[in-house]
Amino acid sequence: MGGVEAKKTLGNSHMVLFDAVIVPGGAEHVQALMEDGDAQAYLLEAYKHAKPIAAYGEAQALLADSDLARITGQDLGEMQDLGILSAEQPDLAQFVQTLAQHRFWGRPKVSRISN
């Protein structure tokens, strides 16, 4: 069976090495991420470093139930102006535009996230 072998994982890579986090849908995979501390840490680190975050389809639940949502106390689906995208279907043009901005400074409660 062909495919692509993943060499980088949540457990062996630091988020700061990447430009953004994008989580596609897929109920089974999203459920696994919701129970994975490394996935929660990735979201927190991306938020702290002002990187774009996108969640589509079932992955919207990951944002809604994340440590990040609890820390900020905000509906992350309503934070597009701060580089957090959440929608049923991906809007790749919007994601590319968000990615082009690179960083989103001024996010609330960043100081509550440890290093």
PDB file of N, CA and C in Angstrom, residues 14-102:
ATOM      1  N   HIS A  14       8.289  20.789  17.481  1.00  0.00           N
ATOM      2  CA  HIS A  14       7.797  21.979  18.180  1.00  0.00           C
ATOM      3  C   HIS A  14       6.990  22.839  17.221  1.00  0.00           C
ATOM      4  N   MET A  15       5.890  23.389  17.704  1.00  0.00           N
ATOM      5  CA  MET A  15       4.997  24.196  16.880  1.00  0.00           C
ATOM      6  C   MET A  15       5.715  25.406  16.299  1.00  0.00           C
ATOM      7  N   VAL A  16       6.686  25.962  16.998  1.00  0.00           N
ATOM      8  CA  VAL A  16       7.349  27.173  16.518  1.00  0.00           C
ATOM      9  C   VAL A  16       8.074  26.951  15.194  1.00  0.00           C
ATOM     10  N   LEU A  17       8.280  25.695  14.808  1.00  0.00           N
ATOM     11  CA  LEU A  17       8.931  25.400  13.534  1.00  0.00           C
ATOM     12  C   LEU A  17       7.978  25.498  12.348  1.00  0.00           C
ATOM     13  N   PHE A  18       6.695  25.660  12.629  1.00  0.00           N
ATOM     14  CA  PHE A  18       5.681  25.692  11.581  1.00  0.00           C
ATOM     15  C   PHE A  18       5.000  27.053  11.537  1.00  0.00           C
ATOM     16  N   ASP A  19       4.433  27.382  10.391  1.00  0.00           N
ATOM     17  CA  ASP A  19       3.810  28.685  10.198  1.00  0.00           C
ATOM     18  C   ASP A  19       2.376  28.756  10.681  1.00  0.00           C
ATOM     19  N   ALA A  20       1.718  27.613  10.840  1.00  0.00           N
ATOM     20  CA  ALA A  20       0.302  27.618  11.211  1.00  0.00           C
ATOM     21  C   ALA A  20      -0.107  26.222  11.669  1.00  0.00           C
ATOM     22  N   VAL A  21      -1.296  26.150  12.244  1.00  0.00           N
ATOM     23  CA  VAL A  21      -1.921  24.873  12.562  1.00  0.00           C
ATOM     24  C   VAL A  21      -3.228  24.822  11.780  1.00  0.00           C
ATOM     25  N   ILE A  22      -3.431  23.749  11.032  1.00  0.00           N
ATOM     26  CA  ILE A  22      -4.693  23.536  10.336  1.00  0.00           C
ATOM     27  C   ILE A  22      -5.162  22.118  10.671  1.00  0.00           C
ATOM     28  N   VAL A  23      -6.390  22.025  11.160  1.00  0.00           N
ATOM     29  CA  VAL A  23      -6.949  20.728  11.555  1.00  0.00           C
ATOM     30  C   VAL A  23      -8.162  20.460  10.671  1.00  0.00           C
ATOM     31  N   PRO A  24      -8.048  19.475   9.780  1.00  0.00           N
ATOM     32  CA  PRO A  24      -9.194  19.131   8.943  1.00  0.00           C
ATOM     33  C   PRO A  24     -10.204  18.306   9.725  1.00  0.00           C
ATOM     34  N   GLY A  25     -11.367  18.128   9.155  1.00  0.00           N
ATOM     35  CA  GLY A  25     -12.407  17.330   9.787  1.00  0.00           C
ATOM     36  C   GLY A  25     -12.065  15.852   9.788  1.00  0.00           C
ATOM     37  N   GLY A  26     -12.983  15.079  10.326  1.00  0.00           N
ATOM     38  CA  GLY A  26     -12.816  13.639  10.456  1.00  0.00           C
ATOM     39  C   GLY A  26     -13.058  13.282  11.907  1.00  0.00           C
ATOM     40  N   ALA A  27     -14.260  12.831  12.208  1.00  0.00           N
ATOM     41  CA  ALA A  27     -14.689  12.651  13.597  1.00  0.00           C
ATOM     42  C   ALA A  27     -13.746  11.781  14.414  1.00  0.00           C
ATOM     43  N   GLU A  28     -13.306  10.667  13.866  1.00  0.00           N
ATOM     44  CA  GLU A  28     -12.442   9.754  14.617  1.00  0.00           C
ATOM     45  C   GLU A  28     -11.097  10.402  14.945  1.00  0.00           C
ATOM     46  N   HIS A  29     -10.533  11.098  13.982  1.00  0.00           N
ATOM     47  CA  HIS A  29      -9.231  11.739  14.185  1.00  0.00           C
ATOM     48  C   HIS A  29      -9.343  12.925  15.138  1.00  0.00           C
ATOM     49  N   VAL A  30     -10.405  13.673  15.015  1.00  0.00           N
ATOM     50  CA  VAL A  30     -10.613  14.816  15.905  1.00  0.00           C
ATOM     51  C   VAL A  30     -10.794  14.334  17.337  1.00  0.00           C
ATOM     52  N   GLN A  31     -11.536  13.261  17.535  1.00  0.00           N
ATOM     53  CA  GLN A  31     -11.712  12.713  18.884  1.00  0.00           C
ATOM     54  C   GLN A  31     -10.372  12.314  19.483  1.00  0.00           C
ATOM     55  N   ALA A  32      -9.520  11.703  18.683  1.00  0.00           N
ATOM     56  CA  ALA A  32      -8.190  11.314  19.172  1.00  0.00           C
ATOM     57  C   ALA A  32      -7.382  12.549  19.563  1.00  0.00           C
ATOM     58  N   LEU A  33      -7.454  13.613  18.774  1.00  0.00           N
ATOM     59  CA  LEU A  33      -6.733  14.849  19.096  1.00  0.00           C
ATOM     60  C   LEU A  33      -7.274  15.501  20.361  1.00  0.00           C
ATOM     61  N   MET A  34      -8.583  15.404  20.576  1.00  0.00           N
ATOM     62  CA  MET A  34      -9.190  16.002  21.763  1.00  0.00           C
ATOM     63  C   MET A  34      -8.675  15.348  23.045  1.00  0.00           C
ATOM     64  N   GLU A  35      -8.232  14.109  22.931  1.00  0.00           N
ATOM     65  CA  GLU A  35      -7.748  13.363  24.087  1.00  0.00           C
ATOM     66  C   GLU A  35      -6.223  13.362  24.180  1.00  0.00           C
ATOM     67  N   ASP A  36      -5.564  14.103  23.298  1.00  0.00           N
ATOM     68  CA  ASP A  36      -4.104  14.100  23.207  1.00  0.00           C
ATOM     69  C   ASP A  36      -3.536  15.388  23.790  1.00  0.00           C
ATOM     70  N   GLY A  37      -2.795  15.278  24.869  1.00  0.00           N
ATOM     71  CA  GLY A  37      -2.197  16.444  25.506  1.00  0.00           C
ATOM     72  C   GLY A  37      -1.244  17.191  24.598  1.00  0.00           C
ATOM     73  N   ASP A  38      -0.520  16.473  23.729  1.00  0.00           N
ATOM     74  CA  ASP A  38       0.387  17.139  22.791  1.00  0.00           C
ATOM     75  C   ASP A  38      -0.387  18.012  21.810  1.00  0.00           C
ATOM     76  N   ALA A  39      -1.561  17.560  21.388  1.00  0.00           N
ATOM     77  CA  ALA A  39      -2.389  18.360  20.474  1.00  0.00           C
ATOM     78  C   ALA A  39      -2.857  19.637  21.175  1.00  0.00           C
ATOM     79  N   GLN A  40      -3.263  19.511  22.437  1.00  0.00           N
ATOM     80  CA  GLN A  40      -3.683  20.688  23.203  1.00  0.00           C
ATOM     81  C   GLN A  40      -2.508  21.662  23.345  1.00  0.00           C
ATOM     82  N   ALA A  41      -1.320  21.134  23.628  1.00  0.00           N
ATOM     83  CA  ALA A  41      -0.129  21.978  23.772  1.00  0.00           C
ATOM     84  C   ALA A  41       0.206  22.678  22.457  1.00  0.00           C
ATOM     85  N   TYR A  42       0.016  22.001  21.324  1.00  0.00           N
ATOM     86  CA  TYR A  42       0.267  22.602  20.014  1.00  0.00           C
ATOM     87  C   TYR A  42      -0.633  23.817  19.798  1.00  0.00           C
ATOM     88  N   LEU A  43      -1.910  23.661  20.121  1.00  0.00           N
ATOM     89  CA  LEU A  43      -2.835  24.784  19.966  1.00  0.00           C
ATOM     90  C   LEU A  43      -2.426  25.955  20.850  1.00  0.00           C
ATOM     91  N   LEU A  44      -2.075  25.662  22.091  1.00  0.00           N
ATOM     92  CA  LEU A  44      -1.663  26.722  23.013  1.00  0.00           C
ATOM     93  C   LEU A  44      -0.409  27.436  22.511  1.00  0.00           C
ATOM     94  N   GLU A  45       0.554  26.660  22.040  1.00  0.00           N
ATOM     95  CA  GLU A  45       1.801  27.244  21.557  1.00  0.00           C
ATOM     96  C   GLU A  45       1.565  28.077  20.293  1.00  0.00           C
ATOM     97  N   ALA A  46       0.730  27.586  19.394  1.00  0.00           N
ATOM     98  CA  ALA A  46       0.418  28.356  18.184  1.00  0.00           C
ATOM     99  C   ALA A  46      -0.252  29.673  18.546  1.00  0.00           C
ATOM    100  N   TYR A  47      -1.162  29.622  19.504  1.00  0.00           N
ATOM    101  CA  TYR A  47      -1.861  30.837  19.948  1.00  0.00           C
ATOM    102  C   TYR A  47      -0.866  31.811  20.567  1.00  0.00           C
ATOM    103  N   LYS A  48      -0.023  31.318  21.466  1.00  0.00           N
ATOM    104  CA  LYS A  48       0.941  32.176  22.155  1.00  0.00           C
ATOM    105  C   LYS A  48       1.911  32.834  21.175  1.00  0.00           C
ATOM    106  N   HIS A  49       2.296  32.107  20.138  1.00  0.00           N
ATOM    107  CA  HIS A  49       3.251  32.639  19.162  1.00  0.00           C
ATOM    108  C   HIS A  49       2.561  33.372  18.013  1.00  0.00           C
ATOM    109  N   ALA A  50       1.275  33.650  18.192  1.00  0.00           N
ATOM    110  CA  ALA A  50       0.495  34.468  17.255  1.00  0.00           C
ATOM    111  C   ALA A  50       0.390  33.867  15.856  1.00  0.00           C
ATOM    112  N   LYS A  51       0.447  32.546  15.772  1.00  0.00           N
ATOM    113  CA  LYS A  51       0.374  31.868  14.479  1.00  0.00           C
ATOM    114  C   LYS A  51      -1.086  31.589  14.102  1.00  0.00           C
ATOM    115  N   PRO A  52      -1.381  31.547  12.809  1.00  0.00           N
ATOM    116  CA  PRO A  52      -2.739  31.207  12.380  1.00  0.00           C
ATOM    117  C   PRO A  52      -3.145  29.802  12.830  1.00  0.00           C
ATOM    118  N   ILE A  53      -4.416  29.672  13.169  1.00  0.00           N
ATOM    119  CA  ILE A  53      -4.997  28.387  13.573  1.00  0.00           C
ATOM    120  C   ILE A  53      -6.293  28.226  12.778  1.00  0.00           C
ATOM    121  N   ALA A  54      -6.466  27.066  12.155  1.00  0.00           N
ATOM    122  CA  ALA A  54      -7.695  26.812  11.401  1.00  0.00           C
ATOM    123  C   ALA A  54      -8.239  25.429  11.753  1.00  0.00           C
ATOM    124  N   ALA A  55      -9.545  25.357  11.909  1.00  0.00           N
ATOM    125  CA  ALA A  55     -10.222  24.090  12.183  1.00  0.00           C
ATOM    126  C   ALA A  55     -11.466  24.016  11.311  1.00  0.00           C
ATOM    127  N   TYR A  56     -11.617  22.899  10.612  1.00  0.00           N
ATOM    128  CA  TYR A  56     -12.728  22.748   9.681  1.00  0.00           C
ATOM    129  C   TYR A  56     -13.537  21.490   9.985  1.00  0.00           C
ATOM    130  N   GLY A  57     -14.832  21.573   9.708  1.00  0.00           N
ATOM    131  CA  GLY A  57     -15.713  20.424   9.918  1.00  0.00           C
ATOM    132  C   GLY A  57     -15.744  20.018  11.381  1.00  0.00           C
ATOM    133  N   GLU A  58     -15.580  18.731  11.625  1.00  0.00           N
ATOM    134  CA  GLU A  58     -15.617  18.218  12.996  1.00  0.00           C
ATOM    135  C   GLU A  58     -14.529  18.810  13.873  1.00  0.00           C
ATOM    136  N   ALA A  59     -13.470  19.314  13.273  1.00  0.00           N
ATOM    137  CA  ALA A  59     -12.362  19.893  14.044  1.00  0.00           C
ATOM    138  C   ALA A  59     -12.773  21.156  14.792  1.00  0.00           C
ATOM    139  N   GLN A  60     -13.894  21.749  14.421  1.00  0.00           N
ATOM    140  CA  GLN A  60     -14.380  22.909  15.173  1.00  0.00           C
ATOM    141  C   GLN A  60     -14.622  22.535  16.632  1.00  0.00           C
ATOM    142  N   ALA A  61     -15.002  21.280  16.868  1.00  0.00           N
ATOM    143  CA  ALA A  61     -15.223  20.802  18.239  1.00  0.00           C
ATOM    144  C   ALA A  61     -13.915  20.783  19.020  1.00  0.00           C
ATOM    145  N   LEU A  62     -12.802  20.528  18.341  1.00  0.00           N
ATOM    146  CA  LEU A  62     -11.494  20.543  18.996  1.00  0.00           C
ATOM    147  C   LEU A  62     -11.207  21.929  19.563  1.00  0.00           C
ATOM    148  N   LEU A  63     -11.489  22.955  18.772  1.00  0.00           N
ATOM    149  CA  LEU A  63     -11.294  24.328  19.267  1.00  0.00           C
ATOM    150  C   LEU A  63     -12.245  24.638  20.411  1.00  0.00           C
ATOM    151  N   ALA A  64     -13.497  24.290  20.242  1.00  0.00           N
ATOM    152  CA  ALA A  64     -14.512  24.628  21.243  1.00  0.00           C
ATOM    153  C   ALA A  64     -14.239  23.960  22.586  1.00  0.00           C
ATOM    154  N   ASP A  65     -13.639  22.763  22.551  1.00  0.00           N
ATOM    155  CA  ASP A  65     -13.405  22.000  23.783  1.00  0.00           C
ATOM    156  C   ASP A  65     -11.934  22.013  24.194  1.00  0.00           C
ATOM    157  N   SER A  66     -11.167  22.943  23.680  1.00  0.00           N
ATOM    158  CA  SER A  66      -9.727  22.952  23.932  1.00  0.00           C
ATOM    159  C   SER A  66      -9.354  23.685  25.216  1.00  0.00           C
ATOM    160  N   ASP A  67      -8.141  23.413  25.684  1.00  0.00           N
ATOM    161  CA  ASP A  67      -7.577  24.170  26.805  1.00  0.00           C
ATOM    162  C   ASP A  67      -7.514  25.644  26.426  1.00  0.00           C
ATOM    163  N   LEU A  68      -7.255  25.911  25.158  1.00  0.00           N
ATOM    164  CA  LEU A  68      -7.178  27.288  24.671  1.00  0.00           C
ATOM    165  C   LEU A  68      -8.499  28.022  24.870  1.00  0.00           C
ATOM    166  N   ALA A  69      -9.608  27.363  24.565  1.00  0.00           N
ATOM    167  CA  ALA A  69     -10.925  27.985  24.754  1.00  0.00           C
ATOM    168  C   ALA A  69     -11.173  28.269  26.229  1.00  0.00           C
ATOM    169  N   ARG A  70     -10.758  27.353  27.086  1.00  0.00           N
ATOM    170  CA  ARG A  70     -10.949  27.559  28.532  1.00  0.00           C
ATOM    171  C   ARG A  70     -10.087  28.711  29.044  1.00  0.00           C
ATOM    172  N   ILE A  71      -8.847  28.804  28.577  1.00  0.00           N
ATOM    173  CA  ILE A  71      -7.947  29.868  29.042  1.00  0.00           C
ATOM    174  C   ILE A  71      -8.418  31.235  28.577  1.00  0.00           C
ATOM    175  N   THR A  72      -8.798  31.331  27.309  1.00  0.00           N
ATOM    176  CA  THR A  72      -9.208  32.641  26.785  1.00  0.00           C
ATOM    177  C   THR A  72     -10.615  33.010  27.215  1.00  0.00           C
ATOM    178  N   GLY A  73     -11.445  31.983  27.484  1.00  0.00           N
ATOM    179  CA  GLY A  73     -12.838  32.250  27.848  1.00  0.00           C
ATOM    180  C   GLY A  73     -13.635  32.826  26.696  1.00  0.00           C
ATOM    181  N   GLN A  74     -13.162  32.592  25.467  1.00  0.00           N
ATOM    182  CA  GLN A  74     -13.814  33.150  24.289  1.00  0.00           C
ATOM    183  C   GLN A  74     -14.232  32.050  23.328  1.00  0.00           C
ATOM    184  N   ASP A  75     -15.194  32.380  22.489  1.00  0.00           N
ATOM    185  CA  ASP A  75     -15.602  31.495  21.404  1.00  0.00           C
ATOM    186  C   ASP A  75     -14.555  31.648  20.302  1.00  0.00           C
ATOM    187  N   LEU A  76     -13.701  30.655  20.160  1.00  0.00           N
ATOM    188  CA  LEU A  76     -12.609  30.752  19.199  1.00  0.00           C
ATOM    189  C   LEU A  76     -13.109  30.839  17.759  1.00  0.00           C
ATOM    190  N   GLY A  77     -14.322  30.409  17.517  1.00  0.00           N
ATOM    191  CA  GLY A  77     -14.900  30.520  16.185  1.00  0.00           C
ATOM    192  C   GLY A  77     -15.234  31.943  15.790  1.00  0.00           C
ATOM    193  N   GLU A  78     -15.166  32.846  16.745  1.00  0.00           N
ATOM    194  CA  GLU A  78     -15.466  34.261  16.496  1.00  0.00           C
ATOM    195  C   GLU A  78     -14.210  35.122  16.518  1.00  0.00           C
ATOM    196  N   MET A  79     -13.055  34.525  16.243  1.00  0.00           N
ATOM    197  CA  MET A  79     -11.800  35.258  16.353  1.00  0.00           C
ATOM    198  C   MET A  79     -11.027  35.326  15.035  1.00  0.00           C
ATOM    199  N   GLN A  80     -11.757  35.446  13.915  1.00  0.00           N
ATOM    200  CA  GLN A  80     -11.100  35.500  12.610  1.00  0.00           C
ATOM    201  C   GLN A  80     -10.127  36.667  12.507  1.00  0.00           C
ATOM    202  N   ASP A  81     -10.472  37.787  13.121  1.00  0.00           N
ATOM    203  CA  ASP A  81      -9.604  38.956  13.048  1.00  0.00           C
ATOM    204  C   ASP A  81      -8.298  38.746  13.811  1.00  0.00           C
ATOM    205  N   LEU A  82      -8.244  37.692  14.625  1.00  0.00           N
ATOM    206  CA  LEU A  82      -7.029  37.346  15.350  1.00  0.00           C
ATOM    207  C   LEU A  82      -6.381  36.072  14.809  1.00  0.00           C
ATOM    208  N   GLY A  83      -6.742  35.706  13.572  1.00  0.00           N
ATOM    209  CA  GLY A  83      -6.081  34.603  12.888  1.00  0.00           C
ATOM    210  C   GLY A  83      -6.561  33.220  13.255  1.00  0.00           C
ATOM    211  N   ILE A  84      -7.768  33.113  13.813  1.00  0.00           N
ATOM    212  CA  ILE A  84      -8.322  31.797  14.141  1.00  0.00           C
ATOM    213  C   ILE A  84      -9.542  31.570  13.256  1.00  0.00           C
ATOM    214  N   LEU A  85      -9.432  30.579  12.381  1.00  0.00           N
ATOM    215  CA  LEU A  85     -10.493  30.281  11.425  1.00  0.00           C
ATOM    216  C   LEU A  85     -11.216  29.012  11.837  1.00  0.00           C
ATOM    217  N   SER A  86     -12.515  29.029  11.751  1.00  0.00           N
ATOM    218  CA  SER A  86     -13.335  27.880  12.112  1.00  0.00           C
ATOM    219  C   SER A  86     -14.561  27.874  11.215  1.00  0.00           C
ATOM    220  N   ALA A  87     -14.741  26.786  10.467  1.00  0.00           N
ATOM    221  CA  ALA A  87     -15.869  26.708   9.536  1.00  0.00           C
ATOM    222  C   ALA A  87     -16.149  25.253   9.185  1.00  0.00           C
ATOM    223  N   GLU A  88     -17.354  25.012   8.668  1.00  0.00           N
ATOM    224  CA  GLU A  88     -17.705  23.665   8.218  1.00  0.00           C
ATOM    225  C   GLU A  88     -16.835  23.237   7.041  1.00  0.00           C
ATOM    226  N   GLN A  89     -16.674  24.118   6.068  1.00  0.00           N
ATOM    227  CA  GLN A  89     -15.894  23.824   4.875  1.00  0.00           C
ATOM    228  C   GLN A  89     -14.685  24.752   4.800  1.00  0.00           C
ATOM    229  N   PRO A  90     -13.533  24.213   4.405  1.00  0.00           N
ATOM    230  CA  PRO A  90     -12.353  25.069   4.266  1.00  0.00           C
ATOM    231  C   PRO A  90     -12.547  26.136   3.200  1.00  0.00           C
ATOM    232  N   ASP A  91     -12.106  27.313   3.492  1.00  0.00           N
ATOM    233  CA  ASP A  91     -12.023  28.395   2.520  1.00  0.00           C
ATOM    234  C   ASP A  91     -10.532  28.633   2.328  1.00  0.00           C
ATOM    235  N   LEU A  92      -9.958  27.961   1.329  1.00  0.00           N
ATOM    236  CA  LEU A  92      -8.513  27.990   1.160  1.00  0.00           C
ATOM    237  C   LEU A  92      -7.993  29.383   0.839  1.00  0.00           C
ATOM    238  N   ALA A  93      -8.765  30.176   0.117  1.00  0.00           N
ATOM    239  CA  ALA A  93      -8.344  31.548  -0.164  1.00  0.00           C
ATOM    240  C   ALA A  93      -8.228  32.333   1.142  1.00  0.00           C
ATOM    241  N   GLN A  94      -9.195  32.168   2.026  1.00  0.00           N
ATOM    242  CA  GLN A  94      -9.150  32.843   3.319  1.00  0.00           C
ATOM    243  C   GLN A  94      -7.960  32.342   4.145  1.00  0.00           C
ATOM    244  N   PHE A  95      -7.708  31.028   4.118  1.00  0.00           N
ATOM    245  CA  PHE A  95      -6.580  30.490   4.867  1.00  0.00           C
ATOM    246  C   PHE A  95      -5.262  31.026   4.338  1.00  0.00           C
ATOM    247  N   VAL A  96      -5.093  31.068   3.025  1.00  0.00           N
ATOM    248  CA  VAL A  96      -3.857  31.592   2.433  1.00  0.00           C
ATOM    249  C   VAL A  96      -3.679  33.065   2.802  1.00  0.00           C
ATOM    250  N   GLN A  97      -4.758  33.829   2.763  1.00  0.00           N
ATOM    251  CA  GLN A  97      -4.689  35.245   3.142  1.00  0.00           C
ATOM    252  C   GLN A  97      -4.296  35.380   4.619  1.00  0.00           C
ATOM    253  N   THR A  98      -4.855  34.536   5.462  1.00  0.00           N
ATOM    254  CA  THR A  98      -4.523  34.551   6.886  1.00  0.00           C
ATOM    255  C   THR A  98      -3.068  34.152   7.086  1.00  0.00           C
ATOM    256  N   LEU A  99      -2.631  33.136   6.388  1.00  0.00           N
ATOM    257  CA  LEU A  99      -1.252  32.675   6.485  1.00  0.00           C
ATOM    258  C   LEU A  99      -0.271  33.751   6.021  1.00  0.00           C
ATOM    259  N   ALA A 100      -0.655  34.509   5.004  1.00  0.00           N
ATOM    260  CA  ALA A 100       0.211  35.567   4.482  1.00  0.00           C
ATOM    261  C   ALA A 100       0.468  36.666   5.512  1.00  0.00           C
ATOM    262  N   GLN A 101      -0.460  36.853   6.442  1.00  0.00           N
ATOM    263  CA  GLN A 101      -0.260  37.869   7.482  1.00  0.00           C
ATOM    264  C   GLN A 101       0.814  37.422   8.475  1.00  0.00           C
ATOM    265  N   HIS A 102       1.035  36.142   8.572  1.00  0.00           N
ATOM    266  CA  HIS A 102       2.077  35.495   9.346  1.00  0.00           C
ATOM    267  C   HIS A 102       1.822  35.470  10.856  1.00  0.00           C
TER     268      HIS A 102
END
